[in-house]
Amino acid sequence: MTDAKQLTSAFEALMQPARFKDYGPNGLQVQGRDQIRKLVSGVTASKALIEAAIDAKADGIFVHHGLFWRGQDGRVVGWMRERLKLLLAHDINLWAYHLPLDAHPTLGNNAQLGKVLGFEITDWFGENKLACLGHSGPLVFENAQKLADHVALTLGRRVTCIDPVGRELSRLAWCTGGAQGYFEEAIAAGADAFLTGEISEPQMHYAHEMGVAFLACGHHASERYGAQAVASHVAQSFGLAHQFIDIDNPA
């Protein structure tokens, strides 16, 4: 058991949210009970995750996608009312870290995705140094489709692959979630292929025109690893129980 304020301080020290200009508030978003015995982590603070955390008898939830975002309707109605009602009724704390969780050099989404896929990081690029540049370590991919097959098998999700050249890949770049806007920076950094969660209309053209492969691996699928790594690390340091709960999402 530990005090919720101590847990908040530990998350803040690890995530360093003041370094980031983010799309919403990072840190404790909903205050619950003072004492924490069990922590649940997940990708998004959905009603399904909150209900699963209640069933798991959790005192706190740690996520990447929290409840509050810049520019959203501030009224407590609809889905917001239902999620808040559950959290408040069961006195559960909710912590959420967005860009800080993407950027952490060892426990963050990008570092953890690289670890899961067997990639080695050599550098970081993009705003706030969120995106990774590196290579596939001992793995050899003769073309982007072979890389896509590896990613699909590892993440358990179909991958959209644009492979304009079909050459062997030596330099990889990746950034989890909706980071398709980083594709041009990945090209400028000399990547042979860029992996992210989503694809938008322009990326297909950029891939063919610049001769660099683009892989969309799923927003949710690519961001399943940071929250559980951070929550597990902090829970272990306090001797707390921790459980990662994956609410499947095809997006």
mmCIF file of N, CA, C and O in Angstrom, residues 113-194:
data_model
loop_
_atom_site.group_PDB
_atom_site.id
_atom_site.type_symbol
_atom_site.label_atom_id
_atom_site.label_comp_id
_atom_site.label_asym_id
_atom_site.label_seq_id
_atom_site.Cartn_x
_atom_site.Cartn_y
_atom_site.Cartn_z
ATOM 1 N N LEU A 113 8.077 -0.125 -28.194
ATOM 2 C CA LEU A 113 7.727 -0.748 -29.468
ATOM 3 C C LEU A 113 8.989 -1.256 -30.163
ATOM 4 O O LEU A 113 9.012 -2.375 -30.694
ATOM 5 N N GLY A 114 10.049 -0.435 -30.163
ATOM 6 C CA GLY A 114 11.301 -0.892 -30.747
ATOM 7 C C GLY A 114 11.814 -2.149 -30.070
ATOM 8 O O GLY A 114 12.274 -3.083 -30.735
ATOM 9 N N LYS A 115 11.728 -2.199 -28.754
ATOM 10 C CA LYS A 115 12.173 -3.370 -28.001
ATOM 11 C C LYS A 115 11.367 -4.613 -28.379
ATOM 12 O O LYS A 115 11.932 -5.699 -28.611
ATOM 13 N N VAL A 116 10.051 -4.458 -28.440
ATOM 14 C CA VAL A 116 9.175 -5.586 -28.773
ATOM 15 C C VAL A 116 9.473 -6.121 -30.176
ATOM 16 O O VAL A 116 9.458 -7.332 -30.414
ATOM 17 N N LEU A 117 9.755 -5.206 -31.117
ATOM 18 C CA LEU A 117 10.003 -5.605 -32.505
ATOM 19 C C LEU A 117 11.446 -6.025 -32.753
ATOM 20 O O LEU A 117 11.774 -6.491 -33.852
ATOM 21 N N GLY A 118 12.317 -5.852 -31.766
ATOM 22 C CA GLY A 118 13.706 -6.250 -31.917
ATOM 23 C C GLY A 118 14.580 -5.216 -32.594
ATOM 24 O O GLY A 118 15.655 -5.540 -33.100
ATOM 25 N N PHE A 119 14.144 -3.940 -32.596
ATOM 26 C CA PHE A 119 14.903 -2.875 -33.242
ATOM 27 C C PHE A 119 15.878 -2.241 -32.240
ATOM 28 O O PHE A 119 15.661 -2.287 -31.036
ATOM 29 N N GLU A 120 16.921 -1.610 -32.774
ATOM 30 C CA GLU A 120 17.890 -0.907 -31.954
ATOM 31 C C GLU A 120 17.842 0.589 -32.285
ATOM 32 O O GLU A 120 17.894 0.966 -33.452
ATOM 33 N N ILE A 121 17.732 1.427 -31.272
ATOM 34 C CA ILE A 121 17.649 2.878 -31.453
ATOM 35 C C ILE A 121 19.047 3.484 -31.532
ATOM 36 O O ILE A 121 19.909 3.193 -30.697
ATOM 37 N N THR A 122 19.250 4.312 -32.540
ATOM 38 C CA THR A 122 20.518 5.039 -32.659
ATOM 39 C C THR A 122 20.347 6.536 -32.460
ATOM 40 O O THR A 122 21.298 7.231 -32.133
ATOM 41 N N ASP A 123 19.135 7.045 -32.663
ATOM 42 C CA ASP A 123 18.911 8.484 -32.516
ATOM 43 C C ASP A 123 17.415 8.747 -32.386
ATOM 44 O O ASP A 123 16.585 7.844 -32.596
ATOM 45 N N TRP A 124 17.065 9.992 -32.044
ATOM 46 C CA TRP A 124 15.678 10.430 -31.928
ATOM 47 C C TRP A 124 15.493 11.661 -32.799
ATOM 48 O O TRP A 124 16.428 12.440 -32.990
ATOM 49 N N PHE A 125 14.283 11.848 -33.337
ATOM 50 C CA PHE A 125 14.034 13.012 -34.178
ATOM 51 C C PHE A 125 12.606 13.497 -33.996
ATOM 52 O O PHE A 125 11.794 12.861 -33.327
ATOM 53 N N GLY A 126 12.290 14.643 -34.630
ATOM 54 C CA GLY A 126 10.955 15.206 -34.549
ATOM 55 C C GLY A 126 10.781 16.111 -33.344
ATOM 56 O O GLY A 126 11.652 16.208 -32.471
ATOM 57 N N GLU A 127 9.638 16.793 -33.300
ATOM 58 C CA GLU A 127 9.323 17.682 -32.185
ATOM 59 C C GLU A 127 9.342 16.912 -30.881
ATOM 60 O O GLU A 127 8.795 15.812 -30.785
ATOM 61 N N ASN A 128 9.989 17.466 -29.860
ATOM 62 C CA ASN A 128 10.138 16.827 -28.547
ATOM 63 C C ASN A 128 10.937 15.527 -28.599
ATOM 64 O O ASN A 128 10.941 14.762 -27.636
ATOM 65 N N LYS A 129 11.606 15.270 -29.722
ATOM 66 C CA LYS A 129 12.393 14.037 -29.884
ATOM 67 C C LYS A 129 11.554 12.796 -29.555
ATOM 68 O O LYS A 129 11.954 11.922 -28.783
ATOM 69 N N LEU A 130 10.369 12.730 -30.167
ATOM 70 C CA LEU A 130 9.458 11.616 -29.908
ATOM 71 C C LEU A 130 9.774 10.383 -30.737
ATOM 72 O O LEU A 130 9.558 9.253 -30.298
ATOM 73 N N ALA A 131 10.242 10.591 -31.980
ATOM 74 C CA ALA A 131 10.371 9.496 -32.938
ATOM 75 C C ALA A 131 11.765 8.885 -32.899
ATOM 76 O O ALA A 131 12.755 9.563 -32.593
ATOM 77 N N CYS A 132 11.832 7.607 -33.222
ATOM 78 C CA CYS A 132 13.079 6.856 -33.150
ATOM 79 C C CYS A 132 13.671 6.617 -34.532
ATOM 80 O O CYS A 132 12.951 6.354 -35.496
ATOM 81 N N LEU A 133 14.980 6.642 -34.582
ATOM 82 C CA LEU A 133 15.732 6.267 -35.767
ATOM 83 C C LEU A 133 16.669 5.136 -35.349
ATOM 84 O O LEU A 133 17.284 5.199 -34.281
ATOM 85 N N GLY A 134 16.760 4.106 -36.182
ATOM 86 C CA GLY A 134 17.609 2.988 -35.802
ATOM 87 C C GLY A 134 17.684 1.942 -36.892
ATOM 88 O O GLY A 134 17.553 2.244 -38.075
ATOM 89 N N HIS A 135 17.881 0.697 -36.472
ATOM 90 C CA HIS A 135 17.978 -0.404 -37.433
ATOM 91 C C HIS A 135 17.373 -1.655 -36.818
ATOM 92 O O HIS A 135 16.968 -1.659 -35.642
ATOM 93 N N SER A 136 17.321 -2.701 -37.585
ATOM 94 C CA SER A 136 16.605 -3.903 -37.163
ATOM 95 C C SER A 136 17.468 -4.890 -36.389
ATOM 96 O O SER A 136 17.096 -6.046 -36.222
ATOM 97 N N GLY A 137 18.617 -4.430 -35.892
ATOM 98 C CA GLY A 137 19.467 -5.303 -35.089
ATOM 99 C C GLY A 137 19.918 -6.505 -35.885
ATOM 100 O O GLY A 137 20.334 -6.381 -37.045
ATOM 101 N N PRO A 138 19.813 -7.702 -35.310
ATOM 102 C CA PRO A 138 20.235 -8.909 -36.040
ATOM 103 C C PRO A 138 19.250 -9.355 -37.111
ATOM 104 O O PRO A 138 19.573 -10.225 -37.929
ATOM 105 N N LEU A 139 18.055 -8.782 -37.121
ATOM 106 C CA LEU A 139 17.045 -9.172 -38.102
ATOM 107 C C LEU A 139 17.352 -8.537 -39.452
ATOM 108 O O LEU A 139 17.820 -7.405 -39.527
ATOM 109 N N VAL A 140 17.100 -9.278 -40.531
ATOM 110 C CA VAL A 140 17.326 -8.771 -41.883
ATOM 111 C C VAL A 140 16.000 -8.824 -42.634
ATOM 112 O O VAL A 140 15.347 -9.873 -42.675
ATOM 113 N N PHE A 141 15.593 -7.713 -43.224
ATOM 114 C CA PHE A 141 14.352 -7.647 -43.997
ATOM 115 C C PHE A 141 14.693 -7.281 -45.431
ATOM 116 O O PHE A 141 15.176 -6.176 -45.695
ATOM 117 N N GLU A 142 14.440 -8.206 -46.332
ATOM 118 C CA GLU A 142 14.826 -7.990 -47.727
ATOM 119 C C GLU A 142 13.941 -6.972 -48.427
ATOM 120 O O GLU A 142 14.305 -6.426 -49.470
ATOM 121 N N ASN A 143 12.774 -6.699 -47.842
ATOM 122 C CA ASN A 143 11.899 -5.645 -48.364
ATOM 123 C C ASN A 143 10.897 -5.270 -47.280
ATOM 124 O O ASN A 143 10.831 -5.916 -46.214
ATOM 125 N N ALA A 144 10.110 -4.236 -47.545
ATOM 126 C CA ALA A 144 9.181 -3.737 -46.537
ATOM 127 C C ALA A 144 8.061 -4.723 -46.232
ATOM 128 O O ALA A 144 7.548 -4.748 -45.107
ATOM 129 N N GLN A 145 7.682 -5.534 -47.201
ATOM 130 C CA GLN A 145 6.631 -6.504 -46.939
ATOM 131 C C GLN A 145 7.089 -7.554 -45.927
ATOM 132 O O GLN A 145 6.315 -7.989 -45.075
ATOM 133 N N LYS A 146 8.346 -7.949 -45.996
ATOM 134 C CA LYS A 146 8.887 -8.884 -45.005
ATOM 135 C C LYS A 146 8.872 -8.240 -43.620
ATOM 136 O O LYS A 146 8.566 -8.899 -42.619
ATOM 137 N N LEU A 147 9.202 -6.949 -43.568
ATOM 138 C CA LEU A 147 9.120 -6.222 -42.297
ATOM 139 C C LEU A 147 7.674 -6.165 -41.813
ATOM 140 O O LEU A 147 7.396 -6.384 -40.622
ATOM 141 N N ALA A 148 6.746 -5.897 -42.721
ATOM 142 C CA ALA A 148 5.328 -5.832 -42.353
ATOM 143 C C ALA A 148 4.840 -7.166 -41.807
ATOM 144 O O ALA A 148 4.063 -7.206 -40.847
ATOM 145 N N ASP A 149 5.296 -8.262 -42.399
ATOM 146 C CA ASP A 149 4.911 -9.596 -41.913
ATOM 147 C C ASP A 149 5.417 -9.813 -40.491
ATOM 148 O O ASP A 149 4.704 -10.375 -39.645
ATOM 149 N N HIS A 150 6.641 -9.376 -40.228
ATOM 150 C CA HIS A 150 7.223 -9.493 -38.885
ATOM 151 C C HIS A 150 6.423 -8.670 -37.876
ATOM 152 O O HIS A 150 6.110 -9.153 -36.768
ATOM 153 N N VAL A 151 6.083 -7.445 -38.254
ATOM 154 C CA VAL A 151 5.321 -6.570 -37.349
ATOM 155 C C VAL A 151 3.930 -7.141 -37.097
ATOM 156 O O VAL A 151 3.449 -7.173 -35.953
ATOM 157 N N ALA A 152 3.274 -7.611 -38.157
ATOM 158 C CA ALA A 152 1.921 -8.167 -38.020
ATOM 159 C C ALA A 152 1.918 -9.380 -37.095
ATOM 160 O O ALA A 152 1.025 -9.536 -36.247
ATOM 161 N N LEU A 153 2.931 -10.239 -37.234
ATOM 162 C CA LEU A 153 3.023 -11.428 -36.388
ATOM 163 C C LEU A 153 3.283 -11.038 -34.933
ATOM 164 O O LEU A 153 2.687 -11.607 -34.010
ATOM 165 N N THR A 154 4.143 -10.048 -34.730
ATOM 166 C CA THR A 154 4.505 -9.637 -33.371
ATOM 167 C C THR A 154 3.363 -8.914 -32.667
ATOM 168 O O THR A 154 3.084 -9.163 -31.484
ATOM 169 N N LEU A 155 2.681 -8.024 -33.386
ATOM 170 C CA LEU A 155 1.618 -7.217 -32.775
ATOM 171 C C LEU A 155 0.241 -7.875 -32.871
ATOM 172 O O LEU A 155 -0.703 -7.417 -32.226
ATOM 173 N N GLY A 156 0.130 -8.900 -33.700
ATOM 174 C CA GLY A 156 -1.153 -9.575 -33.849
ATOM 175 C C GLY A 156 -2.183 -8.744 -34.574
ATOM 176 O O GLY A 156 -3.383 -8.829 -34.284
ATOM 177 N N ARG A 157 -1.724 -7.967 -35.563
ATOM 178 C CA ARG A 157 -2.631 -7.087 -36.292
ATOM 179 C C ARG A 157 -2.165 -6.920 -37.730
ATOM 180 O O ARG A 157 -0.965 -6.853 -37.998
ATOM 181 N N ARG A 158 -3.103 -6.845 -38.675
ATOM 182 C CA ARG A 158 -2.754 -6.632 -40.073
ATOM 183 C C ARG A 158 -2.090 -5.272 -40.243
ATOM 184 O O ARG A 158 -2.500 -4.290 -39.643
ATOM 185 N N VAL A 159 -1.061 -5.225 -41.094
ATOM 186 C CA VAL A 159 -0.308 -4.001 -41.326
ATOM 187 C C VAL A 159 -0.537 -3.512 -42.754
ATOM 188 O O VAL A 159 -0.487 -4.299 -43.705
ATOM 189 N N THR A 160 -0.810 -2.215 -42.894
ATOM 190 C CA THR A 160 -0.876 -1.600 -44.220
ATOM 191 C C THR A 160 0.538 -1.215 -44.629
ATOM 192 O O THR A 160 1.207 -0.463 -43.917
ATOM 193 N N CYS A 161 0.992 -1.752 -45.764
ATOM 194 C CA CYS A 161 2.376 -1.560 -46.186
ATOM 195 C C CYS A 161 2.436 -0.934 -47.576
ATOM 196 O O CYS A 161 1.876 -1.489 -48.528
ATOM 197 N N ILE A 162 3.098 0.208 -47.682
ATOM 198 C CA ILE A 162 3.376 0.829 -48.974
ATOM 199 C C ILE A 162 4.871 0.638 -49.235
ATOM 200 O O ILE A 162 5.717 1.217 -48.546
ATOM 201 N N ASP A 163 5.196 -0.212 -50.212
ATOM 202 C CA ASP A 163 6.595 -0.554 -50.496
ATOM 203 C C ASP A 163 6.907 -0.182 -51.936
ATOM 204 O O ASP A 163 6.753 -0.998 -52.847
ATOM 205 N N PRO A 164 7.359 1.045 -52.186
ATOM 206 C CA PRO A 164 7.526 1.513 -53.560
ATOM 207 C C PRO A 164 8.757 0.976 -54.273
ATOM 208 O O PRO A 164 8.837 1.032 -55.501
ATOM 209 N N VAL A 165 9.740 0.455 -53.528
ATOM 210 C CA VAL A 165 11.012 0.070 -54.137
ATOM 211 C C VAL A 165 11.298 -1.420 -54.024
ATOM 212 O O VAL A 165 11.819 -2.048 -54.937
ATOM 213 N N GLY A 166 10.939 -2.017 -52.870
ATOM 214 C CA GLY A 166 11.166 -3.447 -52.697
ATOM 215 C C GLY A 166 12.606 -3.805 -52.413
ATOM 216 O O GLY A 166 13.052 -4.909 -52.714
ATOM 217 N N ARG A 167 13.361 -2.876 -51.787
ATOM 218 C CA ARG A 167 14.772 -3.144 -51.516
ATOM 219 C C ARG A 167 14.969 -3.574 -50.065
ATOM 220 O O ARG A 167 14.081 -3.433 -49.229
ATOM 221 N N GLU A 168 16.155 -4.081 -49.778
ATOM 222 C CA GLU A 168 16.499 -4.462 -48.413
ATOM 223 C C GLU A 168 16.545 -3.218 -47.537
ATOM 224 O O GLU A 168 17.001 -2.158 -47.958
ATOM 225 N N LEU A 169 16.075 -3.360 -46.294
ATOM 226 C CA LEU A 169 15.988 -2.226 -45.377
ATOM 227 C C LEU A 169 17.149 -2.251 -44.392
ATOM 228 O O LEU A 169 17.436 -3.287 -43.794
ATOM 229 N N SER A 170 17.796 -1.124 -44.234
ATOM 230 C CA SER A 170 18.884 -1.046 -43.254
ATOM 231 C C SER A 170 18.644 0.026 -42.209
ATOM 232 O O SER A 170 19.115 -0.090 -41.077
ATOM 233 N N ARG A 171 17.915 1.069 -42.549
ATOM 234 C CA ARG A 171 17.698 2.195 -41.633
ATOM 235 C C ARG A 171 16.199 2.383 -41.423
ATOM 236 O O ARG A 171 15.464 2.678 -42.372
ATOM 237 N N LEU A 172 15.749 2.226 -40.193
ATOM 238 C CA LEU A 172 14.335 2.289 -39.868
ATOM 239 C C LEU A 172 14.026 3.501 -39.001
ATOM 240 O O LEU A 172 14.859 3.950 -38.216
ATOM 241 N N ALA A 173 12.810 4.005 -39.146
ATOM 242 C CA ALA A 173 12.306 5.058 -38.268
ATOM 243 C C ALA A 173 10.908 4.655 -37.821
ATOM 244 O O ALA A 173 10.176 4.009 -38.571
ATOM 245 N N TRP A 174 10.550 5.030 -36.598
ATOM 246 C CA TRP A 174 9.215 4.682 -36.114
ATOM 247 C C TRP A 174 8.741 5.666 -35.060
ATOM 248 O O TRP A 174 9.530 6.278 -34.352
ATOM 249 N N CYS A 175 7.421 5.808 -34.993
ATOM 250 C CA CYS A 175 6.768 6.633 -33.970
ATOM 251 C C CYS A 175 5.348 6.119 -33.818
ATOM 252 O O CYS A 175 4.605 6.023 -34.799
ATOM 253 N N THR A 176 4.962 5.761 -32.626
ATOM 254 C CA THR A 176 3.687 5.095 -32.386
ATOM 255 C C THR A 176 2.499 6.045 -32.563
ATOM 256 O O THR A 176 2.633 7.264 -32.587
ATOM 257 N N GLY A 177 1.309 5.444 -32.662
ATOM 258 C CA GLY A 177 0.061 6.212 -32.686
ATOM 259 C C GLY A 177 -0.212 6.898 -34.004
ATOM 260 O O GLY A 177 0.080 6.382 -35.076
ATOM 261 N N GLY A 178 -0.759 8.100 -33.924
ATOM 262 C CA GLY A 178 -1.119 8.865 -35.122
ATOM 263 C C GLY A 178 0.006 9.788 -35.536
ATOM 264 O O GLY A 178 -0.169 11.010 -35.557
ATOM 265 N N ALA A 179 1.157 9.226 -35.883
ATOM 266 C CA ALA A 179 2.352 10.023 -36.184
ATOM 267 C C ALA A 179 2.693 10.020 -37.669
ATOM 268 O O ALA A 179 3.853 10.192 -38.040
ATOM 269 N N GLN A 180 1.684 9.862 -38.523
ATOM 270 C CA GLN A 180 1.956 9.866 -39.962
ATOM 271 C C GLN A 180 2.556 11.182 -40.433
ATOM 272 O O GLN A 180 3.261 11.240 -41.448
ATOM 273 N N GLY A 181 2.311 12.254 -39.679
ATOM 274 C CA GLY A 181 2.877 13.551 -40.019
ATOM 275 C C GLY A 181 4.392 13.614 -39.872
ATOM 276 O O GLY A 181 5.026 14.563 -40.351
ATOM 277 N N TYR A 182 4.991 12.623 -39.223
ATOM 278 C CA TYR A 182 6.444 12.574 -39.067
ATOM 279 C C TYR A 182 7.135 11.912 -40.264
ATOM 280 O O TYR A 182 8.367 11.831 -40.281
ATOM 281 N N PHE A 183 6.370 11.457 -41.241
ATOM 282 C CA PHE A 183 6.950 10.708 -42.350
ATOM 283 C C PHE A 183 7.994 11.527 -43.107
ATOM 284 O O PHE A 183 9.075 11.030 -43.436
ATOM 285 N N GLU A 184 7.700 12.785 -43.378
ATOM 286 C CA GLU A 184 8.647 13.605 -44.123
ATOM 287 C C GLU A 184 9.952 13.809 -43.352
ATOM 288 O O GLU A 184 11.039 13.829 -43.951
ATOM 289 N N GLU A 185 9.864 13.948 -42.022
ATOM 290 C CA GLU A 185 11.083 14.073 -41.223
ATOM 291 C C GLU A 185 11.865 12.766 -41.219
ATOM 292 O O GLU A 185 13.104 12.772 -41.189
ATOM 293 N N ALA A 186 11.137 11.633 -41.232
ATOM 294 C CA ALA A 186 11.813 10.344 -41.296
ATOM 295 C C ALA A 186 12.558 10.189 -42.623
ATOM 296 O O ALA A 186 13.685 9.683 -42.670
ATOM 297 N N ILE A 187 11.939 10.644 -43.709
ATOM 298 C CA ILE A 187 12.585 10.612 -45.017
ATOM 299 C C ILE A 187 13.843 11.476 -45.004
ATOM 300 O O ILE A 187 14.922 11.061 -45.455
ATOM 301 N N ALA A 188 13.727 12.686 -44.442
ATOM 302 C CA ALA A 188 14.866 13.596 -44.375
ATOM 303 C C ALA A 188 15.992 13.036 -43.520
ATOM 304 O O ALA A 188 17.176 13.343 -43.756
ATOM 305 N N ALA A 189 15.633 12.203 -42.541
ATOM 306 C CA ALA A 189 16.640 11.597 -41.664
ATOM 307 C C ALA A 189 17.325 10.396 -42.313
ATOM 308 O O ALA A 189 18.238 9.812 -41.720
ATOM 309 N N GLY A 190 16.881 10.018 -43.517
ATOM 310 C CA GLY A 190 17.530 8.940 -44.243
ATOM 311 C C GLY A 190 16.957 7.555 -44.022
ATOM 312 O O GLY A 190 17.616 6.549 -44.310
ATOM 313 N N ALA A 191 15.716 7.483 -43.522
ATOM 314 C CA ALA A 191 15.111 6.172 -43.271
ATOM 315 C C ALA A 191 14.749 5.456 -44.572
ATOM 316 O O ALA A 191 14.356 6.094 -45.553
ATOM 317 N N ASP A 192 14.880 4.129 -44.561
ATOM 318 C CA ASP A 192 14.410 3.295 -45.672
ATOM 319 C C ASP A 192 12.939 2.942 -45.501
ATOM 320 O O ASP A 192 12.254 2.624 -46.478
ATOM 321 N N ALA A 193 12.475 2.977 -44.250
ATOM 322 C CA ALA A 193 11.075 2.659 -43.955
ATOM 323 C C ALA A 193 10.660 3.385 -42.682
ATOM 324 O O ALA A 193 11.484 3.579 -41.770
ATOM 325 N N PHE A 194 9.395 3.789 -42.619
ATOM 326 C CA PHE A 194 8.845 4.463 -41.440
ATOM 327 C C PHE A 194 7.630 3.691 -40.969
ATOM 328 O O PHE A 194 6.730 3.371 -41.752
#
